[in-house]
Amino acid sequence: MSSRVAKLAAVYREHLSVPWQAGLAAIQRVIFAVYDKADELRLRANVGEFELATQQAGKQWLLLDLTNAFPEWMALQEYRDAYFESPEDMAGYQAGELTEFVADLTAKLKVRISDEAGPDTVVALLGVGALFGLARVSSVVEGIKESVQGRLLVFFPGEHHPENHTYRLLDARDGWNYLAVPLLAQE
């Protein structure tokens, strides 16, 4: 395990050592595990360390991998061939995201969460980098956060700027202000 990913796992383990406070607002139950985009494969190879830390803390673990969410959604679209010829014709593309895709994705995630997660579950989102240019991570988090009774852990390849709570996905797009709890591997 790379030292940065190991440090992030240690920070996560320490975060879980604090008893969960009841009655928190949904935004206060969201955790962003922020890591360098260059560590994506290392993090994926070691995601089991986060699951183990969760289980050792007496909590349940539900991993939701979004890596293939868009290709799976696109495969179900009746006019997919036409979209590939003229992507600008896709319905629902507004402000940097496909709103129909986001709505479908959040609906599917909410069903999984409601079926498989309880108040002692960490729901972990992996593969959010694959949403770049298609959906805003903030839209997905906003769409599902109320469904998560325990904690929502977002593995986030990018940056966090603490002075204004700004997150930047893949260090490449203008960030957004979000009040989730950031976990960072300290250098």
Coordinates of N, CA and C in Angstrom, one line a residue:
M1 N 0.9 -1.2 0.0 CA 0.0 0.0 0.0 C 0.9 1.2 0.0
S2 N 0.6 2.2 -0.9 CA 1.4 3.4 -0.9 C 1.2 4.2 0.4
S3 N 2.3 4.9 0.7 CA 2.2 5.6 2.0 C 1.1 6.6 2.1
R4 N 0.7 7.3 1.0 CA -0.4 8.2 1.0 C -1.7 7.5 1.2
V5 N -1.9 6.4 0.6 CA -3.2 5.6 0.8 C -3.2 5.0 2.2
A6 N -2.1 4.5 2.7 CA -2.0 4.0 4.0 C -2.3 5.1 5.0
K7 N -1.8 6.3 4.8 CA -2.1 7.4 5.7 C -3.6 7.8 5.7
L8 N -4.2 7.7 4.5 CA -5.6 8.0 4.4 C -6.4 7.0 5.1
A9 N -6.0 5.7 5.0 CA -6.7 4.6 5.7 C -6.6 4.8 7.2
A10 N -5.4 5.3 7.7 CA -5.2 5.5 9.1 C -6.1 6.7 9.6
V11 N -6.2 7.7 8.8 CA -7.0 8.9 9.2 C -8.5 8.4 9.2
Y12 N -8.9 7.6 8.3 CA -10.3 7.1 8.3 C -10.5 6.2 9.5
R13 N -9.6 5.3 9.8 CA -9.7 4.5 11.0 C -9.8 5.3 12.3
E14 N -9.0 6.4 12.4 CA -9.1 7.3 13.5 C -10.4 8.0 13.6
H15 N -10.9 8.4 12.4 CA -12.2 9.1 12.4 C -13.4 8.2 12.9
L16 N -13.3 6.9 12.5 CA -14.3 5.9 12.9 C -14.2 5.6 14.4
S17 N -13.1 5.9 15.1 CA -12.9 5.6 16.5 C -13.8 6.5 17.4
V18 N -14.3 7.5 16.8 CA -15.2 8.5 17.6 C -16.6 7.9 17.4
P19 N -17.3 7.8 18.5 CA -18.7 7.3 18.4 C -19.6 8.2 17.6
W20 N -20.5 7.5 16.8 CA -21.3 8.3 16.0 C -22.4 9.0 16.8
Q21 N -22.5 10.3 16.5 CA -23.5 11.2 17.2 C -24.8 11.0 16.5
A22 N -25.9 10.8 17.2 CA -27.2 10.7 16.7 C -27.8 12.0 16.3
G23 N -28.7 12.1 15.4 CA -29.5 13.3 15.1 C -28.7 14.3 14.2
L24 N -27.7 13.9 13.6 CA -26.9 14.8 12.7 C -27.7 15.0 11.4
A25 N -27.6 16.2 10.9 CA -28.1 16.5 9.5 C -27.4 15.7 8.5
A26 N -28.1 15.4 7.4 CA -27.5 14.5 6.3 C -26.1 15.0 5.9
I27 N -25.9 16.3 5.7 CA -24.6 16.8 5.3 C -23.5 16.6 6.3
Q28 N -23.9 16.5 7.6 CA -22.9 16.2 8.6 C -22.5 14.7 8.7
R29 N -23.2 13.9 7.9 CA -22.9 12.4 7.9 C -22.1 12.1 6.6
V30 N -21.7 13.1 5.8 CA -21.0 12.9 4.6 C -19.5 13.1 4.8
I31 N -18.7 12.1 4.4 CA -17.2 12.2 4.6 C -16.6 12.1 3.2
F32 N -15.7 13.0 2.9 CA -14.9 12.9 1.6 C -13.5 12.4 2.0
A33 N -13.1 11.3 1.5 CA -11.7 10.8 1.6 C -11.0 11.3 0.4
V34 N -10.3 12.4 0.5 CA -9.6 13.1 -0.6 C -8.2 12.5 -0.8
Y35 N -7.9 12.1 -2.0 CA -6.6 11.6 -2.3 C -6.2 12.1 -3.7
D36 N -4.9 12.0 -3.9 CA -4.3 12.4 -5.2 C -4.8 11.5 -6.3
K37 N -5.2 12.1 -7.4 CA -5.7 11.3 -8.6 C -4.7 10.3 -9.0
A38 N -3.4 10.5 -8.8 CA -2.4 9.5 -9.2 C -2.5 8.2 -8.4
D39 N -3.1 8.3 -7.2 CA -3.3 7.2 -6.3 C -4.5 6.3 -6.6
E40 N -5.3 6.6 -7.6 CA -6.5 5.9 -7.9 C -6.4 4.4 -7.9
L41 N -5.4 3.9 -8.6 CA -5.3 2.4 -8.7 C -4.8 1.8 -7.3
R42 N -3.9 2.6 -6.6 CA -3.5 2.1 -5.3 C -4.7 2.1 -4.3
L43 N -5.5 3.1 -4.4 CA -6.6 3.2 -3.5 C -7.6 2.0 -3.8
R44 N -7.9 1.8 -5.1 CA -8.7 0.7 -5.4 C -8.2 -0.7 -5.0
A45 N -6.9 -0.8 -5.1 CA -6.2 -2.1 -4.7 C -6.3 -2.3 -3.2
N46 N -6.5 -1.2 -2.4 CA -6.5 -1.3 -1.0 C -7.8 -0.8 -0.3
V47 N -8.9 -0.8 -1.1 CA -10.2 -0.4 -0.5 C -10.6 -1.3 0.6
G48 N -10.1 -2.5 0.5 CA -10.4 -3.5 1.6 C -9.9 -3.1 2.9
E49 N -8.9 -2.2 3.0 CA -8.4 -1.7 4.3 C -9.5 -0.8 4.9
F50 N -10.2 -0.1 4.1 CA -11.2 0.8 4.6 C -12.4 0.0 5.1
E51 N -12.7 -1.1 4.3 CA -13.8 -2.0 4.7 C -13.4 -2.7 6.1
L52 N -12.2 -3.1 6.2 CA -11.8 -3.8 7.4 C -11.8 -2.8 8.6
A53 N -11.4 -1.6 8.4 CA -11.4 -0.5 9.5 C -12.9 -0.3 9.9
T54 N -13.8 -0.3 8.9 CA -15.2 -0.1 9.2 C -15.7 -1.2 10.1
Q55 N -15.4 -2.5 9.7 CA -15.9 -3.6 10.4 C -15.3 -3.7 11.8
Q56 N -14.0 -3.4 11.9 CA -13.4 -3.4 13.2 C -14.0 -2.3 14.1
A57 N -14.6 -1.3 13.6 CA -15.2 -0.2 14.4 C -16.7 -0.7 14.7
G58 N -17.1 -1.9 14.3 CA -18.4 -2.4 14.6 C -19.5 -1.8 13.7
K59 N -19.1 -1.4 12.5 CA -20.0 -0.9 11.5 C -20.1 -1.8 10.3
Q60 N -21.2 -1.6 9.6 CA -21.4 -2.4 8.3 C -20.8 -1.6 7.2
W61 N -20.6 -2.2 6.1 CA -19.9 -1.6 4.9 C -20.7 -1.9 3.7
L62 N -21.0 -0.9 2.9 CA -21.7 -1.1 1.6 C -20.9 -0.3 0.5
L63 N -20.2 -1.0 -0.4 CA -19.4 -0.3 -1.4 C -20.2 -0.2 -2.7
L64 N -20.4 1.0 -3.2 CA -21.1 1.2 -4.4 C -20.1 1.8 -5.4
D65 N -19.7 1.0 -6.4 CA -18.7 1.5 -7.4 C -19.4 2.1 -8.6
L66 N -19.1 3.4 -8.9 CA -19.8 4.1 -9.9 C -19.0 4.1 -11.3
T67 N -17.9 3.4 -11.3 CA -17.1 3.4 -12.5 C -17.8 3.1 -13.8
N68 N -18.7 2.1 -13.8 CA -19.4 1.7 -15.0 C -20.8 2.3 -15.1
A69 N -21.2 3.2 -14.2 CA -22.5 3.7 -14.2 C -23.0 4.3 -15.5
F70 N -22.1 5.2 -16.1 CA -22.5 5.8 -17.3 C -22.6 4.8 -18.5
P71 N -21.6 3.9 -18.7 CA -21.7 3.0 -19.8 C -22.9 2.1 -19.7
E72 N -23.2 1.7 -18.5 CA -24.4 0.8 -18.2 C -25.7 1.6 -18.6
W73 N -25.7 2.9 -18.2 CA -26.9 3.7 -18.4 C -27.1 3.9 -19.9
M74 N -25.9 4.3 -20.6 CA -26.0 4.5 -22.0 C -26.4 3.3 -22.8
A75 N -26.0 2.1 -22.4 CA -26.3 0.9 -23.1 C -27.8 0.7 -23.1
L76 N -28.5 1.2 -22.2 CA -30.0 1.1 -22.1 C -30.8 2.1 -22.9
Q77 N -30.0 3.1 -23.4 CA -30.7 4.2 -24.1 C -31.1 3.8 -25.6
E78 N -32.3 4.1 -25.9 CA -32.8 3.7 -27.2 C -32.0 4.3 -28.4
Y79 N -31.6 5.6 -28.2 CA -31.0 6.4 -29.3 C -29.5 6.5 -29.0
R80 N -28.9 5.5 -28.4 CA -27.4 5.6 -28.0 C -26.6 5.8 -29.3
D81 N -26.8 5.1 -30.4 CA -26.0 5.3 -31.6 C -26.0 6.7 -32.1
A82 N -27.2 7.3 -32.1 CA -27.3 8.7 -32.6 C -26.6 9.6 -31.6
Y83 N -26.6 9.3 -30.3 CA -25.9 10.2 -29.3 C -24.4 10.1 -29.6
F84 N -23.9 9.0 -29.9 CA -22.4 8.9 -30.2 C -22.1 9.7 -31.4
E85 N -23.0 9.8 -32.4 CA -22.7 10.5 -33.6 C -22.8 12.0 -33.4
S86 N -23.8 12.4 -32.5 CA -24.0 13.8 -32.2 C -24.2 14.0 -30.7
P87 N -23.2 13.9 -29.8 CA -23.4 14.0 -28.4 C -24.1 15.2 -27.9
E88 N -23.9 16.3 -28.7 CA -24.6 17.6 -28.2 C -26.1 17.5 -28.3
D89 N -26.6 16.4 -29.0 CA -28.1 16.2 -29.0 C -28.7 15.5 -27.9
M90 N -27.8 15.1 -26.9 CA -28.3 14.3 -25.8 C -29.3 15.2 -25.0
A91 N -30.4 14.7 -24.7 CA -31.4 15.4 -23.9 C -30.9 15.5 -22.5
G92 N -31.2 16.6 -21.9 CA -30.9 16.7 -20.4 C -29.5 17.2 -20.1
Y93 N -28.7 17.6 -21.1 CA -27.3 18.1 -20.8 C -27.4 19.5 -20.5
Q94 N -27.1 19.8 -19.2 CA -27.2 21.2 -18.7 C -26.1 21.4 -17.7
A95 N -25.4 22.6 -17.8 CA -24.5 23.0 -16.8 C -23.4 21.9 -16.5
G96 N -22.9 21.3 -17.5 CA -21.8 20.3 -17.3 C -22.2 18.9 -16.8
E97 N -23.5 18.6 -16.9 CA -23.9 17.3 -16.5 C -25.2 16.8 -17.3
L98 N -25.3 15.5 -17.4 CA -26.5 14.9 -18.0 C -27.5 14.7 -16.9
T99 N -28.5 15.6 -16.9 CA -29.5 15.5 -15.8 C -30.3 14.2 -15.8
E100 N -30.6 13.6 -16.9 CA -31.3 12.4 -17.0 C -30.5 11.2 -16.4
F101 N -29.2 11.2 -16.7 CA -28.3 10.2 -16.2 C -28.2 10.4 -14.7
V102 N -28.0 11.6 -14.2 CA -27.9 11.9 -12.7 C -29.1 11.4 -12.0
A103 N -30.3 11.7 -12.6 CA -31.6 11.3 -12.0 C -31.7 9.8 -11.9
D104 N -31.3 9.1 -13.0 CA -31.4 7.7 -13.0 C -30.4 7.1 -12.0
L105 N -29.2 7.6 -12.0 CA -28.1 7.1 -11.1 C -28.5 7.3 -9.6
T106 N -29.0 8.4 -9.3 CA -29.4 8.7 -7.9 C -30.6 7.8 -7.5
A107 N -31.5 7.6 -8.4 CA -32.6 6.7 -8.1 C -32.2 5.3 -7.8
K108 N -31.3 4.8 -8.6 CA -30.7 3.4 -8.4 C -29.9 3.3 -7.1
L109 N -29.1 4.3 -6.9 CA -28.3 4.3 -5.6 C -29.2 4.3 -4.4
K110 N -30.3 5.1 -4.4 CA -31.2 5.2 -3.3 C -31.9 3.9 -3.0
V111 N -32.2 3.1 -4.1 CA -32.8 1.8 -3.9 C -31.8 0.9 -3.2
R112 N -30.6 0.9 -3.7 CA -29.6 0.0 -3.1 C -29.4 0.3 -1.7
I113 N -29.3 1.6 -1.4 CA -29.0 2.1 0.0 C -30.2 1.7 0.9
S114 N -31.4 1.9 0.4 CA -32.6 1.6 1.2 C -32.7 0.1 1.5
D115 N -32.3 -0.7 0.5 CA -32.4 -2.2 0.6 C -31.2 -2.8 1.4
E116 N -30.1 -2.2 1.4 CA -28.9 -2.8 1.9 C -28.2 -2.1 3.1
A117 N -28.6 -0.9 3.4 CA -27.9 -0.1 4.4 C -28.8 0.3 5.6
G118 N -28.2 0.3 6.8 CA -29.0 0.7 8.0 C -28.2 1.8 8.7
P119 N -28.7 2.1 9.9 CA -28.1 3.3 10.6 C -26.6 3.1 11.0
D120 N -26.1 1.8 11.0 CA -24.7 1.5 11.3 C -23.9 1.2 10.1
T121 N -24.3 1.7 9.0 CA -23.6 1.3 7.7 C -22.9 2.5 7.2
V122 N -21.6 2.2 6.7 CA -20.9 3.2 5.9 C -21.2 2.9 4.5
V123 N -21.8 3.8 3.8 CA -22.0 3.6 2.3 C -20.9 4.3 1.6
A124 N -20.1 3.5 0.9 CA -18.9 4.1 0.3 C -19.1 4.2 -1.2
L125 N -18.8 5.4 -1.8 CA -18.9 5.6 -3.2 C -17.5 5.6 -3.8
L126 N -17.2 4.7 -4.7 CA -15.9 4.5 -5.3 C -16.1 4.8 -6.8
G127 N -15.1 5.3 -7.5 CA -15.2 5.6 -8.9 C -15.9 6.9 -9.3
V128 N -15.9 7.8 -8.4 CA -16.6 9.1 -8.8 C -15.8 9.9 -9.9
G129 N -14.6 9.6 -10.1 CA -13.8 10.2 -11.1 C -14.4 9.9 -12.5
A130 N -15.0 8.7 -12.6 CA -15.6 8.3 -13.9 C -16.8 9.2 -14.3
L131 N -17.3 10.0 -13.3 CA -18.4 10.9 -13.6 C -18.0 12.2 -14.2
F132 N -16.7 12.4 -14.2 CA -16.2 13.7 -14.7 C -16.7 14.0 -16.1
G133 N -17.3 15.2 -16.3 CA -17.9 15.6 -17.6 C -19.3 15.1 -17.8
L134 N -19.8 14.2 -17.0 CA -21.1 13.7 -17.2 C -22.1 14.0 -16.0
A135 N -21.5 14.1 -14.8 CA -22.3 14.4 -13.6 C -21.4 15.1 -12.6
R136 N -22.0 15.9 -11.8 CA -21.2 16.5 -10.7 C -21.4 15.6 -9.5
V137 N -20.2 15.4 -8.9 CA -20.2 14.6 -7.6 C -21.2 15.2 -6.6
S138 N -21.2 16.5 -6.6 CA -22.1 17.2 -5.6 C -23.5 16.9 -5.9
S139 N -23.9 16.8 -7.2 CA -25.3 16.4 -7.5 C -25.7 15.0 -7.0
V140 N -24.7 14.1 -7.2 CA -25.0 12.7 -6.8 C -25.1 12.7 -5.3
V141 N -24.2 13.3 -4.6 CA -24.2 13.3 -3.1 C -25.5 14.0 -2.6
E142 N -25.8 15.1 -3.2 CA -27.1 15.8 -2.8 C -28.3 14.8 -3.0
G143 N -28.3 14.1 -4.1 CA -29.4 13.2 -4.5 C -29.6 12.0 -3.6
I144 N -28.5 11.6 -2.9 CA -28.6 10.4 -2.1 C -28.4 10.6 -0.6
K145 N -27.8 11.7 -0.2 CA -27.4 11.9 1.2 C -28.5 11.6 2.2
E146 N -29.8 12.0 1.9 CA -30.9 11.8 2.9 C -31.2 10.3 3.0
S147 N -30.8 9.5 2.0 CA -31.1 8.1 2.1 C -30.2 7.3 3.0
V148 N -29.0 7.9 3.3 CA -28.0 7.3 4.1 C -28.3 7.6 5.5
Q149 N -28.6 6.5 6.3 CA -28.8 6.7 7.7 C -27.6 6.7 8.5
G150 N -26.5 6.0 8.1 CA -25.2 5.9 8.8 C -24.3 7.1 8.3
R151 N -23.3 6.7 7.5 CA -22.3 7.6 7.0 C -22.2 7.4 5.5
L152 N -22.0 8.4 4.7 CA -21.7 8.4 3.3 C -20.2 8.7 3.1
L153 N -19.4 7.8 2.7 CA -18.0 8.0 2.5 C -17.8 8.1 0.9
V154 N -17.2 9.2 0.5 CA -17.0 9.4 -0.9 C -15.5 9.4 -1.1
F155 N -15.0 8.4 -1.9 CA -13.6 8.3 -2.2 C -13.4 9.3 -3.4
F156 N -12.7 10.4 -3.1 CA -12.6 11.6 -3.9 C -11.2 11.9 -4.5
P157 N -11.0 11.6 -5.8 CA -9.7 11.9 -6.4 C -9.6 13.3 -6.8
G158 N -9.0 14.1 -6.0 CA -8.9 15.5 -6.3 C -8.3 16.3 -5.1
E159 N -8.8 17.5 -4.9 CA -8.3 18.4 -3.9 C -9.4 18.9 -3.0
H160 N -9.0 19.3 -1.8 CA -9.8 20.0 -0.9 C -9.1 21.3 -0.4
H161 N -9.8 22.4 -0.4 CA -9.2 23.6 0.0 C -10.0 24.1 1.3
P162 N -9.4 23.9 2.4 CA -10.1 24.1 3.7 C -10.5 25.5 4.0
E163 N -9.8 26.5 3.4 CA -10.2 27.9 3.7 C -11.6 28.2 3.2
N164 N -12.1 27.6 2.2 CA -13.5 27.8 1.8 C -14.3 26.5 1.5
H165 N -13.8 25.4 2.1 CA -14.5 24.1 1.9 C -14.7 23.7 0.5
T166 N -13.8 24.1 -0.4 CA -13.9 23.8 -1.8 C -13.3 22.5 -2.2
Y167 N -14.0 21.7 -3.0 CA -13.5 20.4 -3.5 C -13.4 20.6 -5.1
R168 N -12.3 20.0 -5.6 CA -12.1 20.0 -7.1 C -11.8 18.6 -7.5
L169 N -12.7 18.0 -8.3 CA -12.6 16.7 -8.8 C -11.5 16.6 -9.9
L170 N -10.6 15.7 -9.7 CA -9.4 15.4 -10.6 C -8.6 16.7 -10.8
D171 N -8.7 17.6 -9.9 CA -7.9 18.9 -9.9 C -8.2 19.7 -11.2
A172 N -9.2 19.4 -11.9 CA -9.4 20.0 -13.3 C -10.6 20.9 -13.5
R173 N -11.5 20.9 -12.6 CA -12.7 21.7 -12.8 C -12.8 22.7 -11.7
D174 N -13.5 23.8 -11.9 CA -13.8 24.7 -10.8 C -14.5 23.9 -9.7
G175 N -14.0 24.2 -8.5 CA -14.5 23.5 -7.4 C -15.9 24.0 -6.9
W176 N -16.4 23.3 -6.0 CA -17.7 23.7 -5.4 C -17.5 23.7 -3.9
N177 N -18.3 24.5 -3.2 CA -18.3 24.6 -1.8 C -19.2 23.6 -1.2
Y178 N -18.6 22.7 -0.3 CA -19.4 21.7 0.3 C -18.9 21.4 1.7
L179 N -19.8 21.3 2.6 CA -19.5 21.2 4.0 C -19.3 19.8 4.6
A180 N -19.0 18.8 3.7 CA -18.7 17.5 4.2 C -17.5 17.5 5.0
V181 N -17.3 16.4 5.8 CA -16.1 16.2 6.6 C -15.0 15.7 5.7
P182 N -13.9 16.5 5.5 CA -12.8 16.0 4.7 C -11.8 15.2 5.5
L183 N -11.4 14.0 4.9 CA -10.3 13.2 5.4 C -9.2 13.3 4.4
L184 N -8.0 13.7 4.9 CA -6.8 14.0 4.1 C -5.7 13.2 4.6
A185 N -4.9 12.6 3.8 CA -3.6 12.0 4.2 C -2.6 13.1 4.4
Q186 N -2.1 13.3 5.6 CA -1.2 14.4 5.8 C 0.2 14.0 5.3
E187 N 0.8 14.9 4.6 CA 2.2 14.6 4.0 C 3.2 14.7 5.1

